[in-house]
Short mmCIF file of C-alpha atoms in Angstrom, two decimals:
data_model
loop_
_atom_site.label_atom_id
_atom_site.label_comp_id
_atom_site.label_asym_id
_atom_site.label_seq_id
_atom_site.Cartn_x
_atom_site.Cartn_y
_atom_site.Cartn_z
CA MET A 1 0.17 -0.01 -0.14
CA LEU A 2 1.52 3.14 -0.87
CA ASP A 3 2.67 5.33 2.12
CA PHE A 4 1.36 9.19 2.57
CA SER A 5 4.53 10.48 1.03
CA SER A 6 4.21 8.47 -2.37
CA LEU A 7 0.48 9.71 -2.51
CA LEU A 8 1.99 13.17 -2.58
CA LEU A 9 4.57 12.52 -5.01
CA ALA A 10 1.73 10.71 -7.23
CA ALA A 11 -0.37 14.25 -7.11
CA ALA A 12 2.82 16.29 -7.78
CA LEU A 13 3.57 14.12 -11.03
CA SER A 14 -0.28 13.86 -11.85
CA GLY A 15 -0.63 17.40 -11.64
CA THR A 16 2.58 18.23 -13.56
CA CYS A 17 1.44 16.25 -16.61
CA LEU A 18 -1.96 17.88 -16.58
CA ALA A 19 -0.51 21.51 -16.65
CA ALA A 20 1.66 20.54 -19.41
CA THR A 21 -1.12 19.08 -21.30
CA MET A 22 -3.24 22.49 -20.61
CA VAL A 23 -0.30 24.66 -21.94
CA ALA A 24 -0.07 22.40 -25.11
CA ILE A 25 -3.83 22.90 -25.68
CA TRP A 26 -3.51 26.34 -25.04
CA LEU A 27 -0.37 26.95 -27.42
CA THR A 28 -2.48 25.76 -30.31
CA ALA A 29 -5.63 27.60 -29.26
CA PRO A 30 -4.78 31.01 -27.56
CA ARG A 31 -8.08 32.45 -27.38
CA ALA A 32 -8.80 29.77 -24.72
CA GLY A 33 -7.54 31.67 -21.80
CA PHE A 34 -9.27 29.74 -19.06
CA VAL A 35 -7.06 26.60 -20.28
CA LEU A 36 -3.91 28.51 -19.30
CA THR A 37 -5.41 29.47 -16.30
CA VAL A 38 -6.18 25.98 -15.13
CA ALA A 39 -2.65 25.27 -16.18
CA CYS A 40 -1.16 27.98 -14.01
CA GLY A 41 -3.59 26.94 -10.87
CA ILE A 42 -2.51 23.32 -11.39
CA ILE A 43 1.23 24.37 -11.32
CA VAL A 44 0.85 26.32 -7.98
CA LEU A 45 -0.66 23.17 -6.61
CA VAL A 46 2.22 21.05 -7.89
CA ALA A 47 4.45 23.40 -6.11
CA HIS A 48 2.40 23.21 -2.94
CA VAL A 49 2.59 19.32 -2.86
CA ILE A 50 6.45 19.40 -3.43
CA LEU A 51 6.67 21.96 -0.48
CA PHE A 52 4.33 20.08 1.59
CA TRP A 53 6.20 16.83 0.88
CA ARG A 54 9.42 18.39 2.07
CA TYR A 55 7.47 19.91 5.09
CA THR A 56 6.32 16.34 6.06
CA ARG A 57 10.27 15.28 6.17
CA GLU A 58 11.45 18.54 7.53
CA PRO A 59 9.07 20.39 9.50
CA ASP A 60 9.70 24.29 9.28
CA PRO A 61 7.10 26.90 10.09
CA LEU A 62 8.00 28.93 7.28
CA LEU A 63 7.79 26.25 4.87
CA CYS A 64 4.21 25.28 6.45
CA GLN A 65 3.16 29.01 5.70
CA ILE A 66 4.28 28.71 1.93
CA ALA A 67 2.78 25.42 1.65
CA LEU A 68 -0.66 26.53 2.85
CA ALA A 69 -0.70 29.99 1.01
CA LEU A 70 0.15 27.96 -2.36
CA LEU A 71 -2.72 25.45 -1.51
CA SER A 72 -5.25 28.43 -1.39
CA LEU A 73 -3.68 30.37 -3.99
CA GLY A 74 -3.73 27.17 -6.64
CA PHE A 75 -7.46 26.70 -6.05
CA LEU A 76 -8.42 30.21 -6.20
CA ILE A 77 -6.69 30.53 -9.80
CA ILE A 78 -8.44 27.41 -10.88
CA CYS A 79 -12.00 29.19 -9.50
CA ILE A 80 -10.90 32.10 -11.53
CA SER A 81 -10.70 29.73 -14.79
CA ALA A 82 -14.18 28.70 -14.03
CA MET A 83 -15.00 32.01 -13.92
CA GLN A 84 -13.74 32.88 -17.40
CA TYR A 85 -15.21 29.88 -19.03
CA LEU A 86 -18.61 30.92 -17.48
CA GLY A 87 -18.41 34.54 -18.28
CA VAL A 88 -18.46 35.62 -14.57
CA ARG A 89 -16.37 38.70 -14.33
CA GLU A 90 -16.67 39.79 -10.76
CA HIS A 91 -13.45 38.15 -9.79
CA ARG A 92 -12.74 39.99 -6.66
CA ARG A 93 -15.60 38.29 -5.00
CA ALA A 94 -13.31 35.28 -4.70
CA ILE A 95 -9.99 37.05 -4.69
CA ALA A 96 -10.91 39.18 -1.48
CA PRO A 97 -11.96 36.33 0.57
CA THR A 98 -9.08 34.43 -0.10
CA PHE A 99 -6.43 36.74 0.38
CA ALA A 100 -8.11 37.62 3.78
CA ALA A 101 -8.10 33.94 4.70
CA MET A 102 -4.38 33.65 3.67
CA ALA A 103 -3.37 36.48 5.75
CA VAL A 104 -5.25 35.12 8.92
CA CYS A 105 -3.74 31.66 8.31
CA ALA A 106 -0.12 33.14 7.88
CA ALA A 107 -0.35 35.08 11.29
CA VAL A 108 -1.91 32.33 13.32
CA THR A 109 0.68 29.93 11.86
CA PHE A 110 3.21 32.59 12.41
CA MET A 111 2.06 32.46 16.24
CA GLY A 112 2.51 28.52 16.43
CA LEU A 113 -1.06 27.61 15.71
CA ASP A 114 -0.22 25.78 12.74
CA GLY A 115 -3.18 23.39 13.22
CA VAL A 116 -5.39 26.45 13.10
CA GLY A 117 -3.50 27.47 9.93
CA PHE A 118 -4.54 24.24 8.40
CA VAL A 119 -7.96 24.10 9.38
CA ILE A 120 -8.33 27.76 7.80
CA THR A 121 -6.86 26.77 4.50
CA TYR A 122 -9.15 23.69 4.13
CA ALA A 123 -11.98 25.68 4.86
CA THR A 124 -10.73 28.31 2.29
CA VAL A 125 -10.46 25.53 -0.21
CA THR A 126 -13.38 23.90 0.48
CA ALA A 127 -15.41 27.07 -0.03
CA LEU A 128 -13.34 27.66 -3.56
CA LEU A 129 -14.41 24.20 -4.62
CA SER A 130 -17.90 24.67 -3.57
CA THR A 131 -17.99 27.49 -5.40
CA ILE A 132 -16.93 26.09 -8.65
CA GLY A 133 -19.29 23.45 -8.55
CA ALA A 134 -22.12 25.81 -7.81
CA MET A 135 -21.26 28.10 -10.43
CA PHE A 136 -21.27 25.31 -13.14
CA TRP A 137 -24.49 23.91 -11.67
CA ILE A 138 -26.10 27.32 -11.71
CA ASN A 139 -24.66 29.25 -14.78
CA GLY A 140 -23.88 26.53 -17.11
CA SER A 141 -25.95 26.68 -20.18
CA HIS A 142 -24.12 24.26 -22.85
CA ASP A 143 -23.83 20.47 -22.29
CA ARG A 144 -25.43 19.84 -18.86
CA ARG A 145 -23.82 16.51 -18.81
CA ILE A 146 -20.29 17.69 -18.52
CA LEU A 147 -20.96 20.65 -16.31
CA LEU A 148 -22.54 18.37 -13.92
CA VAL A 149 -19.86 15.83 -13.72
CA VAL A 150 -17.64 19.01 -13.05
CA SER A 151 -19.92 20.14 -10.18
CA PHE A 152 -19.86 16.52 -8.90
CA LEU A 153 -15.93 16.44 -8.89
CA SER A 154 -15.58 19.70 -7.33
CA GLY A 155 -18.15 18.80 -4.68
CA THR A 156 -16.29 15.50 -3.86
CA CYS A 157 -12.98 17.37 -3.56
CA ALA A 158 -14.32 19.93 -1.65
CA LEU A 159 -15.70 17.33 0.80
CA SER A 160 -12.44 15.56 1.17
CA PHE A 161 -10.78 18.79 2.55
CA ALA A 162 -13.66 19.81 4.39
CA LEU A 163 -13.12 16.23 6.11
CA CYS A 164 -9.37 16.99 6.73
CA GLY A 165 -10.43 20.33 8.67
CA VAL A 166 -12.95 18.48 10.72
CA VAL A 167 -10.55 15.67 12.00
CA LEU A 168 -8.19 18.37 13.07
CA MET A 169 -10.95 20.22 14.93
CA ALA A 170 -12.45 17.05 16.48
CA LYS A 171 -8.98 16.14 17.68
CA GLY A 172 -8.17 19.44 19.03
CA GLN A 173 -4.94 19.78 17.24
CA TRP A 174 -4.32 23.53 17.03
CA THR A 175 -0.73 23.09 17.25
CA LEU A 176 1.05 20.30 15.49
CA GLY A 177 4.51 21.13 14.73
CA VAL A 178 4.36 18.56 12.00
CA ALA A 179 2.39 17.93 8.93
CA PRO A 180 -1.04 16.46 9.80
CA ASP A 181 -1.07 12.65 9.18
CA ASN A 182 -4.51 10.91 9.57
CA TRP A 183 -7.02 8.92 7.52
CA ALA A 184 -8.76 12.07 6.25
CA GLU A 185 -5.26 13.35 4.87
CA ARG A 186 -4.59 10.09 2.96
CA LEU A 187 -8.28 9.92 1.76
CA ASN A 188 -7.74 13.52 0.54
CA SER A 189 -4.79 12.84 -1.31
CA VAL A 190 -6.47 9.95 -3.07
CA VAL A 191 -9.55 12.20 -3.68
CA ALA A 192 -7.54 15.21 -4.87
CA VAL A 193 -5.46 13.10 -7.34
CA ALA A 194 -8.24 11.58 -9.14
CA CYS A 195 -10.63 14.67 -8.98
CA MET A 196 -7.83 16.95 -10.54
CA THR A 197 -7.07 14.09 -12.92
CA GLY A 198 -10.78 14.07 -14.11
CA LEU A 199 -10.92 17.89 -14.15
CA GLY A 200 -8.23 17.77 -16.17
CA ALA A 201 -9.86 15.46 -18.82
CA LEU A 202 -13.27 17.50 -18.57
CA THR A 203 -11.23 20.76 -19.23
CA LEU A 204 -10.27 19.02 -22.76
CA SER A 205 -14.15 18.58 -23.45
CA LEU A 206 -14.83 22.08 -21.97
CA HIS A 207 -12.33 23.48 -24.52
CA HIS A 208 -13.80 21.34 -27.27
CA LEU A 209 -17.14 22.35 -26.33
CA GLN A 210 -16.43 25.86 -26.32
CA ALA A 211 -14.52 25.74 -29.63
CA GLN A 212 -17.62 24.12 -31.13
CA ILE A 213 -20.00 26.75 -30.01
CA GLU A 214 -17.73 29.58 -30.88
CA LEU A 215 -17.73 28.11 -34.40
CA LYS A 216 -21.46 27.75 -34.51
CA ALA A 217 -21.53 31.29 -33.26
CA GLU A 218 -19.17 32.40 -36.26
CA THR A 219 -21.44 30.39 -38.75
CA MET A 220 -24.55 32.06 -37.64
CA THR A 221 -23.37 35.43 -37.31
CA ASP A 222 -22.83 37.92 -40.01
CA PRO A 223 -19.18 39.29 -39.71
CA LEU A 224 -20.02 42.89 -41.19
CA THR A 225 -22.94 44.01 -38.85
CA GLY A 226 -22.85 41.50 -35.73
CA LEU A 227 -26.20 40.40 -36.58
CA MET A 228 -27.25 36.86 -37.04
CA ASN A 229 -27.49 35.50 -40.59
CA ARG A 230 -30.21 33.66 -42.35
CA ARG A 231 -28.66 30.54 -41.20
CA GLY A 232 -29.15 31.83 -37.46
CA LEU A 233 -32.64 32.71 -38.38
CA ALA A 234 -33.23 28.86 -39.45
CA SER A 235 -31.46 27.55 -36.48
CA LEU A 236 -33.68 29.81 -34.02
CA TYR A 237 -37.13 29.55 -35.70
CA GLY A 238 -36.94 26.92 -38.61
CA GLU A 239 -38.92 24.69 -36.33
CA ARG A 240 -41.01 27.18 -34.37
CA THR A 241 -44.90 27.65 -35.05
CA PHE A 242 -45.65 31.10 -35.52
CA GLY A 243 -49.11 32.14 -34.08
CA PRO A 244 -50.96 35.29 -34.22
CA PHE A 245 -48.75 37.19 -31.49
CA MET A 246 -45.66 36.53 -33.82
CA ALA A 247 -44.49 38.52 -36.78
CA ILE A 248 -41.48 38.83 -39.13
CA VAL A 249 -40.49 42.37 -40.36
CA MET A 250 -38.33 42.64 -43.53
CA PHE A 251 -36.33 45.67 -44.33
CA ASP A 252 -34.72 46.43 -47.51
CA LEU A 253 -32.66 49.67 -47.83
CA ASP A 254 -33.92 51.75 -50.79
CA HIS A 255 -31.92 52.19 -53.82
CA PHE A 256 -28.86 50.57 -52.18
CA LYS A 257 -27.08 49.68 -55.53
CA ARG A 258 -27.13 53.36 -56.23
CA THR A 259 -25.48 54.06 -52.96
CA ASN A 260 -22.58 51.48 -53.72
CA ASP A 261 -22.19 52.84 -57.28
CA ILE A 262 -22.32 56.56 -56.46
CA TYR A 263 -20.52 56.49 -53.00
CA GLY A 264 -18.56 53.17 -53.19
CA HIS A 265 -18.90 49.88 -51.37
CA PRO A 266 -17.13 50.94 -48.05
CA VAL A 267 -19.63 53.68 -47.55
CA GLY A 268 -22.17 51.33 -48.25
CA ASP A 269 -20.94 49.06 -45.60
CA GLN A 270 -21.22 52.02 -43.30
CA VAL A 271 -24.83 52.38 -44.15
CA LEU A 272 -25.30 48.83 -43.39
CA CYS A 273 -23.67 49.07 -40.26
CA ARG A 274 -25.74 51.90 -39.38
CA PHE A 275 -28.99 50.04 -40.39
CA ALA A 276 -27.82 47.52 -37.82
CA ALA A 277 -27.04 49.81 -34.91
CA VAL A 278 -30.64 51.21 -35.36
CA ILE A 279 -32.40 47.94 -35.06
CA ARG A 280 -30.07 46.99 -31.97
CA ARG A 281 -31.38 50.14 -30.40
CA TYR A 282 -34.76 49.10 -30.61
CA ALA A 283 -34.20 45.55 -29.68
CA ARG A 284 -35.78 44.30 -26.61
CA THR A 285 -37.16 40.79 -25.28
CA GLY A 286 -38.63 38.85 -27.63
CA VAL A 287 -37.00 40.71 -30.62
CA ASP A 288 -34.08 39.15 -32.62
CA ALA A 289 -32.55 41.01 -35.68
CA PHE A 290 -30.92 39.11 -38.73
CA ARG A 291 -29.05 40.34 -41.76
CA LEU A 292 -30.47 37.97 -44.35
CA GLY A 293 -27.99 39.16 -47.02
CA GLY A 294 -26.99 42.30 -49.21
CA GLU A 295 -29.19 45.11 -47.87
CA GLU A 296 -32.11 42.63 -47.03
CA PHE A 297 -32.59 42.61 -42.72
CA ALA A 298 -35.49 41.05 -40.72
CA ILE A 299 -36.83 41.21 -37.37
CA VAL A 300 -38.56 38.50 -35.32
CA MET A 301 -41.04 39.61 -32.90
CA SER A 302 -42.64 37.52 -30.20
CA ARG A 303 -45.65 38.27 -27.69
CA VAL A 304 -46.58 41.32 -29.85
CA THR A 305 -49.77 42.60 -31.23
CA GLU A 306 -50.27 43.97 -34.79
CA GLU A 307 -50.34 47.71 -33.84
CA ARG A 308 -47.22 46.97 -31.91
CA ALA A 309 -45.67 45.43 -34.64
CA TYR A 310 -46.38 48.22 -36.93
CA ASP A 311 -45.18 50.81 -34.38
CA LEU A 312 -41.88 49.22 -33.65
CA ALA A 313 -40.95 48.58 -37.36
CA SER A 314 -42.35 52.24 -38.26
CA LYS A 315 -39.98 53.64 -35.46
CA ILE A 316 -36.90 51.85 -36.88
CA GLY A 317 -37.52 53.36 -40.34
CA VAL A 318 -38.05 56.79 -38.84
CA ALA A 319 -34.94 56.42 -37.06
CA PHE A 320 -32.80 55.10 -39.87
CA GLY A 321 -33.95 58.01 -41.98
CA THR A 322 -32.20 60.42 -39.55
CA GLU A 323 -28.83 58.84 -39.69
CA VAL A 324 -26.24 60.66 -41.63
CA VAL A 325 -23.24 59.02 -43.09
CA PRO A 326 -20.39 61.36 -44.13
CA THR A 327 -18.89 60.91 -47.44
CA ALA A 328 -16.25 62.44 -49.93
CA LEU A 329 -19.36 63.64 -51.79
CA GLY A 330 -21.13 65.16 -48.88
CA PRO A 331 -23.50 63.80 -46.15
CA LEU A 332 -25.70 60.59 -47.27
CA ARG A 333 -28.92 59.96 -45.82
CA SER A 334 -30.96 56.58 -46.66
CA THR A 335 -34.21 55.35 -46.08
CA VAL A 336 -35.46 51.66 -45.88
CA SER A 337 -38.68 49.88 -46.89
CA GLY A 338 -40.43 47.26 -44.64
CA GLY A 339 -43.15 44.57 -44.80
CA ILE A 340 -44.58 42.77 -42.07
CA GLY A 341 -45.97 39.21 -42.08
CA PHE A 342 -48.02 37.43 -39.17
CA GLY A 343 -48.61 34.14 -37.92
CA GLU A 344 -51.92 32.72 -38.11
CA ALA A 345 -54.30 31.27 -35.14
CA ASP A 346 -53.63 27.71 -36.41
CA GLY A 347 -49.82 28.21 -36.64
CA SER A 348 -47.71 29.03 -39.33
CA THR A 349 -44.31 28.17 -40.45
CA LEU A 350 -41.25 30.31 -40.98
CA ASP A 351 -41.26 30.26 -44.73
CA GLU A 352 -44.98 30.98 -44.76
CA VAL A 353 -44.52 34.05 -42.50
CA LEU A 354 -41.39 34.99 -44.59
CA ALA A 355 -43.29 34.86 -47.68
CA ARG A 356 -46.11 37.11 -46.31
CA ALA A 357 -43.35 39.74 -45.19
CA ASP A 358 -41.71 39.56 -48.32
CA ALA A 359 -45.27 40.36 -50.21
CA THR A 360 -45.80 43.20 -48.29
CA LEU A 361 -42.16 44.55 -48.46
CA TYR A 362 -42.56 44.43 -52.41
CA ALA A 363 -45.96 46.15 -51.83
CA ALA A 364 -44.13 48.87 -49.76
CA LYS A 365 -41.76 49.47 -52.59
CA ARG A 366 -44.34 49.77 -55.16
CA ALA A 367 -46.02 52.25 -52.78
CA GLY A 368 -43.11 54.33 -53.32
CA ARG A 369 -40.42 53.04 -51.08
CA ASN A 370 -39.62 54.63 -47.69
CA CYS A 371 -42.46 53.22 -45.57
CA VAL A 372 -43.54 50.44 -43.60
CA ILE A 373 -46.43 48.19 -44.91
CA GLY A 374 -48.15 45.25 -42.95
CA ARG A 375 -51.25 43.34 -43.17
CA LYS A 376 -54.64 44.54 -41.41
CA LYS A 377 -57.03 41.95 -40.80
CA THR A 378 -60.68 42.87 -41.90
CA GLY A 379 -64.03 40.85 -42.09
CA ARG A 380 -63.42 40.24 -45.88
CA ALA A 381 -60.09 39.61 -46.64
CA ASP A 382 -56.43 40.75 -45.87
CA VAL A 383 -55.67 44.03 -47.37
CA VAL A 384 -52.48 45.97 -47.60
CA GLU A 385 -51.94 49.37 -45.87
CA PRO A 386 -48.98 51.67 -45.18
CA ALA A 387 -48.27 51.88 -41.29
CA LEU A 388 -46.20 54.92 -41.32
CA ARG A 389 -44.08 57.07 -43.70
CA SER A 390 -40.63 57.17 -42.68
CA ALA A 391 -40.11 60.44 -44.32
#
C-alpha cells in the first residue's frame, strides 16, 4: 500500500502532466484563456505538493506557511478559470476573501498555531471548490452532462478537504509542529489526485465544447454587422410555429445599389452597419434581428400585437432616416422599406411568414418606398396598407 509520501508524489506527478497538457492545448488555441489559467493553477498546486512533501520530512514553520498559501492560491486560480469559462467577471468576490483567509492563516501559523492554519486553509479550499461546483451547476448553459460532472468532482474534492479540517478540530490539534497525518489526509490525497485528473480531462472536453460553440456562433453571425444571418434565423425559428402574436418584419434599404455605385462599397458598408445599429437600439426581449443578405434585414417579434409590430417597425424606419453618413461627396441619408408578415391562429411556418413579409415588402416598394406596410385584418380579406411613412 502506498504511504503518505508516495501519495503526495503521485499527486505532484499527475498535476505536472495535467499542467503540461493544458499549456500545450493553449499554445494551439490561444483564445482559450481559461485553459492557460487552469494550467497556472495546477502548477501552483504542484508547487504546494512538493513543498508539503518536504515539510512532512523536515518540519519548518516558514515552509508550512508557504505551502498553505500555495494551496489556497492554486485553487483560487482554478476558481478564476471557471469564472472565465462561464463568463463571470466579478473575480474580486473570490479574490478578496481568499487573500484575507491567507493573511489570517499566515498570522496564526506564525504564532505557532499551525493546526488552526491548516483548518483555515482547508475551509478556504472547501469554499473555493464549492463555489466552482455551484457556478457550473447554476450558470452552465451548454452540455449539462459535462457541467454536472464538473460540479460533482468539485463537490467531492471540497468534501475531502472539509473532512481534513473536521478531523483536526475534532482532535483539538491546534498546534501540530509537523504535517498532519490521518485517515482524512490520506483519503484527501487519493480523492484530490482522482478529481484533479478528472477535471483535467473535462477541461479538454470543455475546451472542445467552447470551440464548437464559437464555431457555430461564427457560422450564424454576419461578420460585417454582427447580427445573426439567415442560417441563424433558420436555427432559431426553423422549427417554430408562428401564432397570431408573432411577426416578422423584412427591411430592404432603398436604392442601395445606387449608393454603392455613387459612393463606393466602403460607404455602403457603413450604411449597412448604421441600420444594424438602429435595429439594436430598438431591440428588446422577444425581438431578434438578422441580416438575411445584401441590403435585406429582418426582425422576429414574439408576444406582440399587430399595432405594436407596426409601431416598432415604423420607429426603426424613421430613426434610420435620420442617420447621416459622411462621405467625400457630402452627407448621405438613406431610407428603408419594410413589410410585416404575421403568424396565424392555427400556426404558420417560418417560410410562410417570411413569404408574407416579403410580399408586403414589395408592396411597400411599389407604394413609393420609404415606408412600412403590414397586413390589416378585415372581415372580408387581407388588405395592404402603409403603417407609417418614414419621411
